[in-house]
Amino acid sequence: MSPPLLVVTKEEGLSNASTLASASSPQSLDCFSQNGGASLKERNYLGLSDCSSVDSSAAPGMSDDKKDNLNLKATELRLGLPGSQSPERGPDIFSLTSTKLDEKPLFPLLPTKDGICSSTQKTIVSGNKRGFADAMDGFPEAKFPGTAAINVMLSPRPAGVQPTAKKEMPSKVLQGQPGAVNGTGGTVGASSPASKAQVVGWPPIRSFRKNSLATTSKNNDEVDGKPSLAALFVKVSMDGAPYLRKVDLQNYTTYQELSSALEKMFSCFILGQCGSHGASGREMMSESKLKDLLHGSEYVLTYEDKDGDWMLVGDVPWEMFIDTCKRLKIMKGSDAIGLAPRAVEKSRSRS
Amino acid sequence: MNYFPDEVIEHIFEYVVSHRDRNALSLVCKSWYRIERCTREKVFIGNCYSITPERLIQRFPALKSLTLKGKPHFADFSLVPHGWGGFVYPWIEALAKGKVGLEELRLKRMVVSDDSLELLSRAFPNFRSLVLVSCEEFTTDGLAAIAANCKSLRELDLQENEVDDHKGQWLSCFPDSCTSLVSLNFACLKGEINVGVLERLVARSPNLKSLRLNRSVPLDALQRILTRAPQLVDLGVGSYVQDPATETFVKLMNTMHKCKSITSLSGFLEVTPRCLTAMYVICPNLTSLNLSYAAGIPGSDLIKLIRHCKKLQRLWIMDSIGDKGLGVVANTCKELQELRVFPSDNIGHHAAVTEKGLVAISMGCPKLHSLLYFCHQMTNAALITVAKNCPNFIRFRLAILDATKPDPDTNQPLDEGFGAIVQSCRRLRRLSLSGQLTDKVFLYIGMYAEQLEMLSIAFAGESDKGMLYVLNGCKKLRKLEIRDCPFGDTALLTDIGKYETMRSLWMSSCEVTVGACKVLAKKMPRLNVEIFNENETADCELEDEQKVEKMYLYRTLAGKRKDAPEYVWTL
C-alpha cells in the first residue's frame, strides 16, 4: 500500500538558539524519491556517469564498498583528489586538467610545531581565469577559457549558451544597483582601494542588520568617511507600476545619479505604458525620449520625509535629503503641483 | 504492536517530540499514522507554499503550535523582489475558520499585515506565544492588537523585523490584568516607547524571564527595570549611554550585583564603552553574549568584557574585536559552541579579522560546532587546521568580504581548505562557501558531506559538473541556494528526481535558461518552478533561450500558488 502523503516537515530551530537534532533522522522521505520521476538515476559520488567521457576505463562509479574503502583511507586525514589515493583506479578521471595527479602531493593533516600545516600544493587547475573575480574588480569582459576545455567533456549542451552569456554576467551582477559603479566612487573615502563594486546581496548580511548599522553609525561620534557596509534602503513606488522597488540611497552621491538609476529601473513601466497607447510595444524608446518623459512634465520625483510630508526631490542639499527621506514616489506631474511651495517653506525653516 | 491499546501508544508518543521522529512514526503503519496525527501538537512547515493550511488542519486536529517559514533564505540579502509572497493572513484565516486551538505561532520571513495580527489576537482565546523573525509589513498597531486582546499572552518575541512605527502607545495596550508575560523582545522597534508604561508592565510580570529593550529605553530606566525584575535570565540592553561619574551609573552597578540569574546578554544598541564595567559582575554567569549590534563598542572594550566571560557558549560579535580579540576569546571561552563574527562599519584593515583569528579560536575552543565568520581573507592552511582542531562542526559558514578572493598566501582557490572541512566534520549539516572556488570543492562536498542538508554557493565553480557533484553526492541535501555560478541547463536537468527529495532550490544569475525550466516544470508536476525576471512586465513573452535571472523551485502538495505577483512566472 502506498504510504500516505506526508506533510513535509523538518526540524530546524527558528530563533537564534538553534537546537541540535540529537535523534538520528529516519529516511522519512524515501517515498518521495521513489515516486519522483521515472528518470531517477543511481547516484554515484563522482557524478561522472553522465557528464564525463573520460571515465570509461576508470572506475564506473563508486559503489558503497568502494566508498567505504575511501572512508577508511579518509580517516588517515589525507587530502587529495581521489585518483591519487586508491591505486586501483587510474588517474585518468581528472585528466581534464593538464597536471599529472601523481605529482600532486597530498595534503597531510599532521600537526606541525606551530599548529599550522604547511601547504605544498602544486597548481592543479591551470589556466582557469575566474571570470567572476574579474567581475568583482571593475568589470572587464568576463573570461572563461577554462570552461571551454571542460565543455568538451560534457554531454551535449543547449546550443548558443556559452559565449554571449558570460559577457552578460558582470552587468547582471549589478542589476539591482544601476548606479553602483559610479556611485561608490563618490561615497568611498579616498583611502579605499579601487572601488569595490557593490554587488547586490554580498556580503550576505541581512538588510535589517545593514540598516541598523546605518542608524547607529549616524548616531555615533566616531563616524569617519570610510566605506560603509550599512545601507539606506527606501521604497520607491511609481503611479501605475505593479510593484515597488527598493534603492539604497548610499549608492548615490548626487541627485543626478539617483535620477538616472530610477530612470533605468522604471523604464520598463514607461515602455509598457507607451505600448498600451497603441504604438508597438517592442519599439525601443530612444534614451532621449525616456529622459524627456521623466524630466518633462510627465513625471516628477517626490519623497516622504521624516515628518510624513511629501516633498519634491531636489530642493534640499543631498546630505539632508538622505537623512530625511523615508520613501520615494514617482508621481505624475499633474499630481505634484501642490508640493513646490511647501518644499520651499520647509527648506527655509530648516536652514 | 497490534496488541497495545491505543492509549498506551499515545502515551508513548508523548515522549516523542522531534518532528523528524514523529514523521517516522507516522510511516510505520496505518494505526500509528492515525494515532500520531491525532496527538501531534507542534507542527513545523519549512515552506509555507508546500501545503495548504486546510490540509494541515485536517491532518492534525490537535494542532496548538505552528511554525511557518515563507521567503527563501536569499530574501535576507535583497535578492527576492518585493511582494514575492509569504503572506500569513490566509493561514491565520484558515486556522480561525477551522477553530484550531492555536497557542503558539512562529513565523520567519513572512509578510505579516496588521490585519493578520488583529485576527490572530481575536480568534484564539488561548493564544500565548508569538515569535516573528525577519518578517515585515506590520506596524505597532498590529502589536497593540496583540497586547490588548491576547489575555494569556506569555511571549512576544520580535527579532529583526521591519516594523513601521505608528506612534501609538502599543505597550499601553497591555491591560492591567496582564501578568503572565514570560518573554518580551522589542529590540528591533525603531520608535519611542513609554518608559513608565514599560516599568509598570515589568513590575506586574513576576514570571518575566526574558526582556529585550529597544534603543529608546535609556540607562536610568534600565536600572529601575532591573530592580523590579532581578529574576531575569535574558537581558537585551537598549540604550546604554551615561556618564559613569553620575549617581545613576553607580545605582546601576549596584543593581547588577543582584542580577545573578542573567545568563544571556545582548543589545547595547547605543553605548558608552566605559560604562560596560557595570556588566562585569554578571559576565562570569553568561552563557550567551550577543554584541553584534553594538557597533559603538571598540575592540579593546570588547576584549576587556570578554575576559570575564569564562562560561560563554554562544558569542555573536563584530569584527572590530580583531584577530587579537579572537585570541582572547580562545583563551577565555573554553566552552564556546557557537561563534558569529559580523562585519562592522568603520574599520581600518588592521582591526578586521582574518584567518588567524579563526585558527586561534579553533585551537582554544574544541567544542565549537556552529560558525558564521565574515572575514577579509582565508587560507587553505588555516581551514585545514580548523578542520583538524574542530571536527564537530554542524554549521560552517564562511563569508569572505571579497567573494572570489583566493588564498592570499598561495594564490590558490580554497578548494582544499573547504575539502578538509567536509572531510573532517562528518556531522556537517550546513555549509556556506566563499572565496575563489573551482569545481573541485564540489567534488569534495559530494564525496564527503554525507549529512549536509543546506548548502549556499556564490561566485563559485567552473562548470555544470560542480553542481552535479553536489546533487549526486549529498544524499541528505534539503536546501541548495546558488547565485552567480556557471551552472546551466545540464546541471539543472540531469537528476530532476532529486528535487522532490529537497525542500527547495534557488538559482540566480546562473546559466539556466527558460526552456530548461519549462522542461523541468513539465516533467515534475509536484514542483513549483518559479522564475522572476524583474525587468519584464507580465505581457512580455519568455523566450526559451533566455537566461533566467532568478529561479526558485520547491516541492509542494498545494499546486501552483495563486498569490504570486506579476513578475513571477510559475511554469
CSV table of C-alpha atoms in Angstrom, one decimal, chain A residues 16 209 212-213 216, chain B residues 185-188 211-215 217 222 234-241 264-272 276 279 286 288-297 302 305 316-318:
chain,number,residue,atom,x,y,z
A,16,ASN,CA,18.9,32.3,17.4
A,209,ARG,CA,21.3,44.5,10.1
A,212,SER,CA,20.5,49.1,11.7
A,213,LEU,CA,24.2,49.8,11.4
A,216,THR,CA,24.0,53.5,14.6
B,185,ASN,CA,11.5,41.3,23.0
B,186,PHE,CA,11.0,44.5,21.1
B,187,ALA,CA,14.6,45.4,20.4
B,188,CYS,CA,14.0,45.7,16.7
B,211,LEU,CA,13.4,41.1,28.3
B,212,ARG,CA,15.0,42.8,25.3
B,213,LEU,CA,14.7,46.5,25.0
B,214,ASN,CA,15.0,48.9,22.1
B,215,ARG,CA,17.0,51.9,21.5
B,217,VAL,CA,14.9,52.8,26.7
B,222,LEU,CA,17.1,50.0,32.6
B,234,ASP,CA,17.9,37.0,29.4
B,235,LEU,CA,18.5,40.7,29.1
B,236,GLY,CA,18.7,42.9,25.9
B,237,VAL,CA,20.0,46.4,26.8
B,238,GLY,CA,18.7,49.2,24.7
B,239,SER,CA,20.5,52.4,25.1
B,240,TYR,CA,23.5,52.3,27.4
B,241,VAL,CA,24.6,55.9,27.3
B,264,SER,CA,22.2,35.8,28.3
B,265,LEU,CA,23.1,39.4,27.4
B,266,SER,CA,22.5,41.3,24.2
B,267,GLY,CA,21.8,44.7,22.7
B,268,PHE,CA,23.8,47.8,23.6
B,269,LEU,CA,22.4,49.5,20.5
B,270,GLU,CA,23.9,52.8,21.7
B,271,VAL,CA,26.7,52.6,24.2
B,272,THR,CA,29.2,54.5,26.3
B,276,LEU,CA,30.5,48.4,30.4
B,279,MET,CA,28.4,44.4,33.4
B,286,LEU,CA,26.9,34.4,30.9
B,288,SER,CA,25.2,33.7,25.6
B,289,LEU,CA,26.5,37.1,24.6
B,290,ASN,CA,25.3,38.9,21.5
B,291,LEU,CA,27.1,42.2,20.8
B,292,SER,CA,26.6,42.1,17.1
B,293,TYR,CA,24.5,45.2,17.1
B,294,ALA,CA,26.8,47.1,19.5
B,295,ALA,CA,28.7,49.0,16.9
B,296,GLY,CA,29.7,51.6,19.4
B,297,ILE,CA,32.0,49.3,21.4
B,302,LEU,CA,35.1,44.1,23.8
B,305,LEU,CA,34.5,42.4,28.7
B,316,TRP,CA,27.9,36.9,18.5
B,317,ILE,CA,30.3,39.8,17.9
B,318,MET,CA,31.5,42.3,15.4
